[in-house]
Amino acid sequence: MEITAVESVVRGDAHFAAVHTSTGLVGVGQSACWGYPGAVHAVVEAFRPHLLGADPSRIEHHWHHLYRMGPFRGSVLTAAVSAIDLALWDLLGKRLGVPVWQLLGGRVRDRIRLHLLLPGSGAQDLAAQAAAAVADGFTAVKFDPLPANYGDLSLARLVTETEATTAAVRDAVGPDVDLIIELHRKLTPLQAEAMIPAVGRLHPLMVEDAIQIDSVSSQAEVTRRALGVPMANGERLHTIWEFKELLAQGGAQYVRPDLGLAGGISHARKIAALAESYHAAVVSHNCLGPLLTMASVHLDTAIPNFVTQEYSPLDDLLADGPARACVRREGGFLPIPEEPGLGVTLDLTDETPLDLTGRPLTHIPHRADGSIAYAV
């Protein structure tokens, strides 16, 4: 078997890849650098001369060749590597007639626990969505409790309102449901130091990404100062080397690699093993539809330190879309896929643009004085 074609397509803010072979088998993948899908596509185009005619089963070899071709690093490169890596794992599973998790050492669990991303804002809206999610069978929910005008509030008002929103969600779901608090990198380190203990009194499973991702050391420092509140980081990190620095500096009890950004299955399983050595758990980042959900599920199935899988309402909306999974959600869980490969059928003939993120890239918050709210 050899690779005969590498297909790369951009559909709105979604980027997919398909690797075709001489036997007719096709492996499919997706990247997660949703801000710059065209750039990821260009990198995959640059990969093509290496991949054509190559043996698709040499997955680790191809990973390192693609990652080391040029002296450049970053999310665009690792996203492109991720898309190809997922496609190669999909191919190998199809070639051998087994699901990918079987190739990773077999399953260590019988189903995959999900936590639902709540799209709402404000105490009343989020509390109602959380209650509905629990009624639907979810045992964990994730939400952003920060006020919409967070950048212009006094510290006291910011902390008080955020804590009140979190409390409303806790009251709505009770003590038997885990809360995951997503702060979306909106705070300064000093704001985070005040915020984390306040929401921590509601006993969240984790508090995620309190500050910007510019510095691994700063992220680790915020975690060290969290006074026992479990912290999560890593959805915008790309490699085991970054995760190693984060963990070695005392940051993150939960690591959040995205399989469409952090090097695909090949690299994410190394990140999971690295986290295991620090007694840290894996909660992979995932919000871009069924293909990346299924890739994450194969990793979740095979690693011991998995806790819960991020699940977006988008997965239900796109269940019959271009990327169709072989399993469907059952309440707050996904069954273990049994189809060969990733268990995803990808139709690239539909050219309808996808909107996976819900906002134009240029639409980001500004403070009342006109400055960029994310620049903290």
mmCIF file of C-alpha atoms in Angstrom:
data_model
loop_
_atom_site.group_PDB
_atom_site.id
_atom_site.type_symbol
_atom_site.label_atom_id
_atom_site.label_comp_id
_atom_site.label_asym_id
_atom_site.label_seq_id
_atom_site.Cartn_x
_atom_site.Cartn_y
_atom_site.Cartn_z
ATOM 1 C CA MET A 1 0.000 0.000 0.000
ATOM 2 C CA GLU A 2 1.201 3.504 -0.774
ATOM 3 C CA ILE A 3 -0.253 6.998 -0.560
ATOM 4 C CA THR A 4 -1.599 8.119 -3.925
ATOM 5 C CA ALA A 5 -3.257 11.445 -3.050
ATOM 6 C CA VAL A 6 -3.500 13.894 -0.187
ATOM 7 C CA GLU A 7 -6.707 15.910 -0.169
ATOM 8 C CA SER A 8 -6.950 19.109 1.891
ATOM 9 C CA VAL A 9 -10.103 21.228 1.984
ATOM 10 C CA VAL A 10 -11.300 24.297 3.852
ATOM 11 C CA ARG A 11 -15.017 24.655 4.551
ATOM 12 C CA GLY A 12 -15.597 27.947 6.321
ATOM 13 C CA ASP A 13 -13.642 27.750 9.568
ATOM 14 C CA ALA A 14 -13.232 23.970 9.241
ATOM 15 C CA HIS A 15 -10.249 22.202 7.713
ATOM 16 C CA PHE A 16 -10.313 18.511 6.754
ATOM 17 C CA ALA A 17 -7.774 16.165 5.192
ATOM 18 C CA ALA A 18 -8.118 12.833 3.414
ATOM 19 C CA VAL A 19 -5.256 10.483 2.570
ATOM 20 C CA HIS A 20 -5.939 8.162 -0.390
ATOM 21 C CA THR A 21 -4.066 4.911 -1.003
ATOM 22 C CA SER A 22 -3.339 2.482 -3.820
ATOM 23 C CA THR A 23 -5.774 -0.079 -2.343
ATOM 24 C CA GLY A 24 -8.690 2.353 -2.365
ATOM 25 C CA LEU A 25 -8.734 2.852 1.400
ATOM 26 C CA VAL A 26 -9.056 6.482 2.511
ATOM 27 C CA GLY A 27 -8.104 7.877 5.900
ATOM 28 C CA VAL A 28 -9.689 11.086 7.200
ATOM 29 C CA GLY A 29 -8.507 13.772 9.591
ATOM 30 C CA GLN A 30 -9.288 17.261 10.818
ATOM 31 C CA SER A 31 -7.293 20.137 12.268
ATOM 32 C CA ALA A 32 -8.347 22.419 15.110
ATOM 33 C CA CYS A 33 -6.567 25.709 14.377
ATOM 34 C CA TRP A 34 -9.960 27.205 13.548
ATOM 35 C CA GLY A 35 -8.711 30.781 13.424
ATOM 36 C CA TYR A 36 -6.438 30.154 10.426
ATOM 37 C CA PRO A 37 -7.720 27.135 8.454
ATOM 38 C CA GLY A 38 -6.313 28.494 5.198
ATOM 39 C CA ALA A 39 -2.827 28.590 6.675
ATOM 40 C CA VAL A 40 -3.169 24.992 7.879
ATOM 41 C CA HIS A 41 -4.300 23.995 4.380
ATOM 42 C CA ALA A 42 -1.170 25.604 2.917
ATOM 43 C CA VAL A 43 1.041 23.583 5.261
ATOM 44 C CA VAL A 44 -0.686 20.333 4.310
ATOM 45 C CA GLU A 45 -0.070 21.246 0.668
ATOM 46 C CA ALA A 46 3.626 21.520 1.534
ATOM 47 C CA PHE A 47 3.497 18.042 3.092
ATOM 48 C CA ARG A 48 2.240 16.428 -0.125
ATOM 49 C CA PRO A 49 5.607 15.784 -1.870
ATOM 50 C CA HIS A 50 6.831 13.793 1.130
ATOM 51 C CA LEU A 51 3.642 11.772 1.529
ATOM 52 C CA LEU A 52 2.950 10.772 -2.086
ATOM 53 C CA GLY A 53 4.228 7.268 -2.722
ATOM 54 C CA ALA A 54 5.001 6.684 0.947
ATOM 55 C CA ASP A 55 3.906 3.781 3.140
ATOM 56 C CA PRO A 56 1.001 5.150 5.220
ATOM 57 C CA SER A 57 1.654 2.700 8.068
ATOM 58 C CA ARG A 58 4.892 4.473 9.079
ATOM 59 C CA ILE A 59 2.917 6.894 11.232
ATOM 60 C CA GLU A 60 5.614 7.844 13.745
ATOM 61 C CA HIS A 61 8.176 8.312 10.982
ATOM 62 C CA HIS A 62 5.856 10.612 9.046
ATOM 63 C CA TRP A 63 5.003 12.603 12.189
ATOM 64 C CA HIS A 64 8.633 13.481 12.806
ATOM 65 C CA HIS A 65 9.417 14.136 9.156
ATOM 66 C CA LEU A 66 6.505 16.547 8.801
ATOM 67 C CA TYR A 67 7.160 18.278 12.114
ATOM 68 C CA ARG A 68 10.894 18.709 11.448
ATOM 69 C CA MET A 69 10.805 19.614 7.714
ATOM 70 C CA GLY A 70 11.410 23.292 8.433
ATOM 71 C CA PRO A 71 12.785 25.228 11.415
ATOM 72 C CA PHE A 72 9.360 26.643 12.307
ATOM 73 C CA ARG A 73 6.913 25.763 15.054
ATOM 74 C CA GLY A 74 3.440 26.754 16.211
ATOM 75 C CA SER A 75 -0.224 25.875 16.116
ATOM 76 C CA VAL A 76 -0.585 26.093 12.320
ATOM 77 C CA LEU A 77 2.159 23.507 11.821
ATOM 78 C CA THR A 78 0.996 21.126 14.560
ATOM 79 C CA ALA A 79 -2.616 21.427 13.373
ATOM 80 C CA ALA A 80 -1.551 20.339 9.890
ATOM 81 C CA VAL A 81 0.470 17.461 11.337
ATOM 82 C CA SER A 82 -2.574 16.528 13.445
ATOM 83 C CA ALA A 83 -4.885 16.268 10.439
ATOM 84 C CA ILE A 84 -2.491 13.966 8.595
ATOM 85 C CA ASP A 85 -1.725 11.922 11.697
ATOM 86 C CA LEU A 86 -5.411 11.263 12.361
ATOM 87 C CA ALA A 87 -5.898 10.233 8.738
ATOM 88 C CA LEU A 88 -2.984 7.782 8.955
ATOM 89 C CA TRP A 89 -4.331 6.202 12.145
ATOM 90 C CA ASP A 90 -7.732 5.951 10.479
ATOM 91 C CA LEU A 91 -6.088 4.209 7.525
ATOM 92 C CA LEU A 92 -4.177 1.765 9.722
ATOM 93 C CA GLY A 93 -7.316 0.780 11.610
ATOM 94 C CA LYS A 94 -9.220 0.275 8.360
ATOM 95 C CA ARG A 95 -6.346 -1.731 6.874
ATOM 96 C CA LEU A 96 -6.263 -4.075 9.887
ATOM 97 C CA GLY A 97 -10.034 -4.117 10.363
ATOM 98 C CA VAL A 98 -9.968 -2.822 13.954
ATOM 99 C CA PRO A 99 -10.918 0.407 15.748
ATOM 100 C CA VAL A 100 -7.987 2.696 16.497
ATOM 101 C CA TRP A 101 -8.288 2.207 20.261
ATOM 102 C CA GLN A 102 -7.407 -1.452 19.701
ATOM 103 C CA LEU A 103 -4.078 -0.314 18.242
ATOM 104 C CA LEU A 104 -3.379 1.825 21.318
ATOM 105 C CA GLY A 105 -3.407 -1.116 23.727
ATOM 106 C CA GLY A 106 -7.071 -1.974 23.951
ATOM 107 C CA ARG A 107 -9.883 -0.465 25.949
ATOM 108 C CA VAL A 108 -9.664 0.293 29.647
ATOM 109 C CA ARG A 109 -13.326 1.376 29.977
ATOM 110 C CA ASP A 110 -16.708 0.429 28.587
ATOM 111 C CA ARG A 111 -18.136 3.845 27.762
ATOM 112 C CA ILE A 112 -17.003 7.470 27.555
ATOM 113 C CA ARG A 113 -18.286 10.015 30.037
ATOM 114 C CA LEU A 114 -19.139 13.404 28.496
ATOM 115 C CA HIS A 115 -19.414 16.919 29.836
ATOM 116 C CA LEU A 116 -21.624 19.281 27.869
ATOM 117 C CA LEU A 117 -20.470 22.725 26.778
ATOM 118 C CA LEU A 118 -23.162 25.208 27.777
ATOM 119 C CA PRO A 119 -23.441 28.031 25.217
ATOM 120 C CA GLY A 120 -25.376 30.446 27.439
ATOM 121 C CA SER A 121 -24.333 33.421 29.547
ATOM 122 C CA GLY A 122 -25.631 34.864 32.776
ATOM 123 C CA ALA A 123 -26.868 33.077 35.866
ATOM 124 C CA GLN A 124 -30.448 32.395 34.770
ATOM 125 C CA ASP A 125 -29.585 31.158 31.282
ATOM 126 C CA LEU A 126 -26.696 28.934 32.404
ATOM 127 C CA ALA A 127 -28.652 27.475 35.327
ATOM 128 C CA ALA A 128 -31.517 26.504 33.008
ATOM 129 C CA GLN A 129 -29.160 24.963 30.436
ATOM 130 C CA ALA A 130 -27.311 23.042 33.141
ATOM 131 C CA ALA A 131 -30.536 21.642 34.563
ATOM 132 C CA ALA A 132 -31.642 20.562 31.080
ATOM 133 C CA ALA A 133 -28.289 18.865 30.482
ATOM 134 C CA VAL A 134 -28.597 16.888 33.701
ATOM 135 C CA ALA A 135 -32.139 15.881 32.777
ATOM 136 C CA ASP A 136 -30.704 14.623 29.475
ATOM 137 C CA GLY A 137 -28.241 12.375 31.305
ATOM 138 C CA PHE A 138 -25.060 14.455 31.613
ATOM 139 C CA THR A 139 -23.109 14.150 34.856
ATOM 140 C CA ALA A 140 -20.879 17.161 34.177
ATOM 141 C CA VAL A 141 -21.260 20.555 32.493
ATOM 142 C CA LYS A 142 -18.817 23.245 31.428
ATOM 143 C CA PHE A 143 -19.543 26.965 31.239
ATOM 144 C CA ASP A 144 -18.041 30.451 31.306
ATOM 145 C CA PRO A 145 -19.461 32.375 34.289
ATOM 146 C CA LEU A 146 -17.697 35.695 33.632
ATOM 147 C CA PRO A 147 -19.965 38.706 32.957
ATOM 148 C CA ALA A 148 -20.056 39.963 29.362
ATOM 149 C CA ASN A 149 -18.500 43.287 30.430
ATOM 150 C CA TYR A 150 -15.820 41.619 32.567
ATOM 151 C CA GLY A 151 -13.092 43.912 31.228
ATOM 152 C CA ASP A 152 -14.682 47.051 32.672
ATOM 153 C CA LEU A 153 -15.745 45.858 36.138
ATOM 154 C CA SER A 154 -14.064 46.541 39.418
ATOM 155 C CA LEU A 155 -12.324 43.519 40.892
ATOM 156 C CA ALA A 156 -14.929 43.234 43.650
ATOM 157 C CA ARG A 157 -17.826 43.338 41.166
ATOM 158 C CA LEU A 158 -16.086 40.911 38.798
ATOM 159 C CA VAL A 159 -15.511 38.333 41.529
ATOM 160 C CA THR A 160 -18.940 38.759 43.128
ATOM 161 C CA GLU A 161 -20.913 38.396 39.888
ATOM 162 C CA THR A 162 -18.859 35.445 38.664
ATOM 163 C CA GLU A 163 -19.259 33.633 41.966
ATOM 164 C CA ALA A 164 -23.011 34.301 41.956
ATOM 165 C CA THR A 165 -23.400 32.857 38.443
ATOM 166 C CA THR A 166 -21.414 29.777 39.413
ATOM 167 C CA ALA A 167 -23.536 29.376 42.529
ATOM 168 C CA ALA A 168 -26.710 29.535 40.444
ATOM 169 C CA VAL A 169 -25.484 26.665 38.277
ATOM 170 C CA ARG A 170 -24.460 24.670 41.353
ATOM 171 C CA ASP A 171 -27.909 25.211 42.889
ATOM 172 C CA ALA A 172 -29.550 24.089 39.636
ATOM 173 C CA VAL A 173 -27.684 20.777 39.383
ATOM 174 C CA GLY A 174 -26.922 19.886 42.993
ATOM 175 C CA PRO A 175 -23.830 18.227 44.445
ATOM 176 C CA ASP A 176 -23.841 15.101 42.264
ATOM 177 C CA VAL A 177 -22.889 16.877 39.038
ATOM 178 C CA ASP A 178 -19.390 18.114 38.251
ATOM 179 C CA LEU A 179 -18.895 21.743 37.230
ATOM 180 C CA ILE A 180 -16.072 22.744 34.904
ATOM 181 C CA ILE A 181 -15.460 26.479 34.959
ATOM 182 C CA GLU A 182 -13.986 27.907 31.756
ATOM 183 C CA LEU A 183 -12.433 31.362 32.140
ATOM 184 C CA HIS A 184 -11.285 31.578 28.498
ATOM 185 C CA ARG A 185 -7.945 33.263 29.234
ATOM 186 C CA LYS A 186 -9.694 36.531 30.166
ATOM 187 C CA LEU A 187 -8.056 37.434 33.474
ATOM 188 C CA THR A 188 -4.787 38.913 34.620
ATOM 189 C CA PRO A 189 -2.784 36.801 37.082
ATOM 190 C CA LEU A 190 -3.834 39.071 39.957
ATOM 191 C CA GLN A 191 -7.505 38.895 38.981
ATOM 192 C CA ALA A 192 -7.169 35.129 38.776
ATOM 193 C CA GLU A 193 -5.691 35.006 42.271
ATOM 194 C CA ALA A 194 -8.850 36.639 43.603
ATOM 195 C CA MET A 195 -11.269 34.764 41.354
ATOM 196 C CA ILE A 196 -10.145 31.157 41.736
ATOM 197 C CA PRO A 197 -10.752 30.803 45.514
ATOM 198 C CA ALA A 198 -14.171 32.465 45.121
ATOM 199 C CA VAL A 199 -15.471 29.985 42.540
ATOM 200 C CA GLY A 200 -13.503 27.226 44.239
ATOM 201 C CA ARG A 201 -15.933 27.383 47.171
ATOM 202 C CA LEU A 202 -18.507 25.815 44.833
ATOM 203 C CA HIS A 203 -16.267 22.735 44.472
ATOM 204 C CA PRO A 204 -15.737 22.653 40.696
ATOM 205 C CA LEU A 205 -14.095 19.643 39.131
ATOM 206 C CA MET A 206 -11.646 22.100 37.600
ATOM 207 C CA VAL A 207 -11.100 25.764 36.707
ATOM 208 C CA GLU A 208 -9.652 26.202 33.241
ATOM 209 C CA ASP A 209 -7.391 28.716 31.493
ATOM 210 C CA ALA A 210 -7.654 31.701 33.808
ATOM 211 C CA ILE A 211 -4.967 33.757 32.036
ATOM 212 C CA GLN A 212 -3.577 34.206 28.547
ATOM 213 C CA ILE A 213 -1.458 31.422 27.085
ATOM 214 C CA ASP A 214 1.590 33.526 26.236
ATOM 215 C CA SER A 215 3.736 32.053 29.009
ATOM 216 C CA VAL A 216 3.833 28.477 30.260
ATOM 217 C CA SER A 217 5.575 29.704 33.419
ATOM 218 C CA SER A 218 2.815 32.200 34.168
ATOM 219 C CA GLN A 219 0.137 29.557 33.716
ATOM 220 C CA ALA A 220 1.976 27.259 36.106
ATOM 221 C CA GLU A 221 2.370 30.059 38.639
ATOM 222 C CA VAL A 222 -1.386 30.723 38.658
ATOM 223 C CA THR A 223 -1.985 27.037 39.360
ATOM 224 C CA ARG A 224 0.531 27.004 42.204
ATOM 225 C CA ARG A 225 -1.341 29.909 43.788
ATOM 226 C CA ALA A 226 -4.764 28.290 43.377
ATOM 227 C CA LEU A 227 -4.835 27.108 47.003
ATOM 228 C CA GLY A 228 -6.116 23.622 46.339
ATOM 229 C CA VAL A 229 -8.605 24.452 43.571
ATOM 230 C CA PRO A 230 -8.039 21.956 40.706
ATOM 231 C CA MET A 231 -6.751 23.693 37.589
ATOM 232 C CA ALA A 232 -6.761 22.763 33.894
ATOM 233 C CA ASN A 233 -4.537 24.019 31.065
ATOM 234 C CA GLY A 234 -3.376 23.088 27.616
ATOM 235 C CA GLU A 235 -6.026 23.503 24.933
ATOM 236 C CA ARG A 236 -3.737 25.908 23.082
ATOM 237 C CA LEU A 237 -0.471 24.063 23.767
ATOM 238 C CA HIS A 238 0.995 22.048 20.929
ATOM 239 C CA THR A 239 3.676 19.603 22.068
ATOM 240 C CA ILE A 240 4.859 17.298 24.839
ATOM 241 C CA TRP A 241 7.689 19.748 25.462
ATOM 242 C CA GLU A 242 5.279 22.522 26.401
ATOM 243 C CA PHE A 243 3.213 20.148 28.542
ATOM 244 C CA LYS A 244 6.399 18.913 30.220
ATOM 245 C CA GLU A 245 7.321 22.474 31.213
ATOM 246 C CA LEU A 246 3.797 23.124 32.490
ATOM 247 C CA LEU A 247 3.722 19.977 34.620
ATOM 248 C CA ALA A 248 7.304 20.267 35.837
ATOM 249 C CA GLN A 249 6.611 23.778 37.107
ATOM 250 C CA GLY A 250 3.628 22.592 39.127
ATOM 251 C CA GLY A 251 0.893 23.631 36.717
ATOM 252 C CA ALA A 252 -2.304 21.726 35.889
ATOM 253 C CA GLN A 253 -3.885 18.738 37.553
ATOM 254 C CA TYR A 254 -5.855 18.335 34.319
ATOM 255 C CA VAL A 255 -4.178 18.605 30.918
ATOM 256 C CA ARG A 256 -6.250 19.641 27.899
ATOM 257 C CA PRO A 257 -4.579 18.661 24.612
ATOM 258 C CA ASP A 258 -6.664 19.069 21.479
ATOM 259 C CA LEU A 259 -6.131 16.147 19.099
ATOM 260 C CA GLY A 260 -6.583 18.480 16.136
ATOM 261 C CA LEU A 261 -3.889 20.836 17.398
ATOM 262 C CA ALA A 262 -1.439 18.867 19.568
ATOM 263 C CA GLY A 263 -0.104 16.443 16.983
ATOM 264 C CA GLY A 264 -2.999 14.026 16.564
ATOM 265 C CA ILE A 265 -3.246 10.649 18.254
ATOM 266 C CA SER A 266 0.497 9.967 17.984
ATOM 267 C CA HIS A 267 1.422 12.974 20.081
ATOM 268 C CA ALA A 268 -1.627 13.203 22.350
ATOM 269 C CA ARG A 269 -1.020 9.703 23.690
ATOM 270 C CA LYS A 270 2.507 10.800 24.649
ATOM 271 C CA ILE A 271 1.052 13.837 26.402
ATOM 272 C CA ALA A 272 -1.343 11.519 28.247
ATOM 273 C CA ALA A 273 1.538 9.285 29.352
ATOM 274 C CA LEU A 274 3.533 12.318 30.463
ATOM 275 C CA ALA A 275 0.552 13.536 32.486
ATOM 276 C CA GLU A 276 0.125 10.096 34.024
ATOM 277 C CA SER A 277 3.681 10.268 35.359
ATOM 278 C CA TYR A 278 2.674 13.458 37.223
ATOM 279 C CA HIS A 279 -0.607 11.929 38.455
ATOM 280 C CA ALA A 280 -2.420 14.396 36.229
ATOM 281 C CA ALA A 281 -5.602 13.541 34.336
ATOM 282 C CA VAL A 282 -6.502 14.056 30.668
ATOM 283 C CA VAL A 283 -9.580 16.012 29.597
ATOM 284 C CA SER A 284 -8.975 16.643 25.912
ATOM 285 C CA HIS A 285 -10.181 19.885 24.384
ATOM 286 C CA ASN A 286 -12.830 19.388 21.717
ATOM 287 C CA CYS A 287 -15.447 21.696 20.213
ATOM 288 C CA LEU A 288 -15.273 21.306 16.430
ATOM 289 C CA GLY A 289 -17.616 18.483 15.555
ATOM 290 C CA PRO A 290 -17.881 14.699 15.306
ATOM 291 C CA LEU A 291 -14.581 13.815 13.618
ATOM 292 C CA LEU A 292 -12.389 15.273 16.354
ATOM 293 C CA THR A 293 -14.788 13.954 18.983
ATOM 294 C CA MET A 294 -14.323 10.428 17.648
ATOM 295 C CA ALA A 295 -10.544 10.798 17.494
ATOM 296 C CA SER A 296 -10.606 11.912 21.135
ATOM 297 C CA VAL A 297 -12.834 8.988 22.091
ATOM 298 C CA HIS A 298 -10.305 6.469 20.774
ATOM 299 C CA LEU A 299 -7.630 8.001 23.015
ATOM 300 C CA ASP A 300 -10.057 8.185 25.958
ATOM 301 C CA THR A 301 -10.884 4.511 25.530
ATOM 302 C CA ALA A 302 -7.264 3.385 25.811
ATOM 303 C CA ILE A 303 -5.682 5.580 28.519
ATOM 304 C CA PRO A 304 -6.031 5.102 32.289
ATOM 305 C CA ASN A 305 -6.030 8.780 33.287
ATOM 306 C CA PHE A 306 -9.076 9.950 31.317
ATOM 307 C CA VAL A 307 -11.806 11.731 33.322
ATOM 308 C CA THR A 308 -14.423 13.215 31.011
ATOM 309 C CA GLN A 309 -14.716 14.126 27.324
ATOM 310 C CA GLU A 310 -15.680 17.593 26.184
ATOM 311 C CA TYR A 311 -18.825 17.465 24.061
ATOM 312 C CA SER A 312 -20.357 20.340 22.137
ATOM 313 C CA PRO A 313 -24.017 20.733 21.118
ATOM 314 C CA LEU A 314 -22.466 21.098 17.655
ATOM 315 C CA ASP A 315 -21.891 17.337 17.627
ATOM 316 C CA ASP A 316 -25.624 16.718 17.808
ATOM 317 C CA LEU A 317 -26.349 19.408 15.211
ATOM 318 C CA LEU A 318 -23.751 17.986 12.788
ATOM 319 C CA ALA A 319 -24.530 14.319 13.425
ATOM 320 C CA ASP A 320 -25.758 14.021 9.822
ATOM 321 C CA GLY A 321 -23.272 16.539 8.439
ATOM 322 C CA PRO A 322 -20.097 16.028 6.408
ATOM 323 C CA ALA A 323 -18.351 14.032 9.176
ATOM 324 C CA ARG A 324 -20.611 11.267 10.474
ATOM 325 C CA ALA A 325 -19.646 9.166 13.472
ATOM 326 C CA CYS A 326 -20.502 5.491 13.776
ATOM 327 C CA VAL A 327 -21.844 5.997 17.313
ATOM 328 C CA ARG A 328 -24.359 8.460 18.737
ATOM 329 C CA ARG A 329 -24.613 9.967 22.187
ATOM 330 C CA GLU A 330 -26.583 8.029 24.783
ATOM 331 C CA GLY A 331 -27.497 10.552 27.444
ATOM 332 C CA GLY A 332 -24.271 11.823 28.962
ATOM 333 C CA PHE A 333 -22.095 9.072 27.487
ATOM 334 C CA LEU A 334 -20.772 7.810 24.152
ATOM 335 C CA PRO A 335 -20.515 4.087 23.378
ATOM 336 C CA ILE A 336 -17.097 2.697 22.503
ATOM 337 C CA PRO A 337 -16.834 2.690 18.668
ATOM 338 C CA GLU A 338 -16.362 -0.729 17.094
ATOM 339 C CA GLU A 339 -15.991 0.248 13.421
ATOM 340 C CA PRO A 340 -12.497 -0.037 11.855
ATOM 341 C CA GLY A 341 -10.368 3.098 11.996
ATOM 342 C CA LEU A 342 -11.827 6.197 13.604
ATOM 343 C CA GLY A 343 -15.369 5.181 12.717
ATOM 344 C CA VAL A 344 -16.069 8.382 10.789
ATOM 345 C CA THR A 345 -17.435 8.834 7.279
ATOM 346 C CA LEU A 346 -16.284 12.129 5.748
ATOM 347 C CA ASP A 347 -18.026 13.626 2.721
ATOM 348 C CA LEU A 348 -15.879 16.319 1.128
ATOM 349 C CA THR A 349 -18.139 16.808 -1.898
ATOM 350 C CA ASP A 350 -20.448 19.159 0.024
ATOM 351 C CA GLU A 351 -18.913 22.616 -0.348
ATOM 352 C CA THR A 352 -21.221 24.352 2.142
ATOM 353 C CA PRO A 353 -19.051 26.402 4.542
ATOM 354 C CA LEU A 354 -19.199 25.297 8.159
ATOM 355 C CA ASP A 355 -19.373 27.733 11.071
ATOM 356 C CA LEU A 356 -17.821 25.818 13.955
ATOM 357 C CA THR A 357 -16.984 28.721 16.243
ATOM 358 C CA GLY A 358 -19.911 31.100 15.889
ATOM 359 C CA ARG A 359 -17.967 34.334 15.475
ATOM 360 C CA PRO A 360 -15.805 36.105 12.889
ATOM 361 C CA LEU A 361 -12.161 36.020 13.927
ATOM 362 C CA THR A 362 -11.958 39.813 14.114
ATOM 363 C CA HIS A 363 -14.830 40.065 16.615
ATOM 364 C CA ILE A 364 -13.089 40.098 19.993
ATOM 365 C CA PRO A 365 -13.999 42.033 23.155
ATOM 366 C CA HIS A 366 -12.844 45.607 23.694
ATOM 367 C CA ARG A 367 -12.844 47.509 26.949
ATOM 368 C CA ALA A 368 -14.759 50.748 27.367
ATOM 369 C CA ASP A 369 -11.543 52.697 26.687
ATOM 370 C CA GLY A 370 -11.125 51.019 23.292
ATOM 371 C CA SER A 371 -8.286 48.663 24.254
ATOM 372 C CA ILE A 372 -8.260 44.919 23.521
ATOM 373 C CA ALA A 373 -9.780 43.001 26.418
ATOM 374 C CA TYR A 374 -7.712 39.888 25.669
ATOM 375 C CA ALA A 375 -4.433 41.824 25.960
ATOM 376 C CA VAL A 376 -3.827 41.070 29.652
#
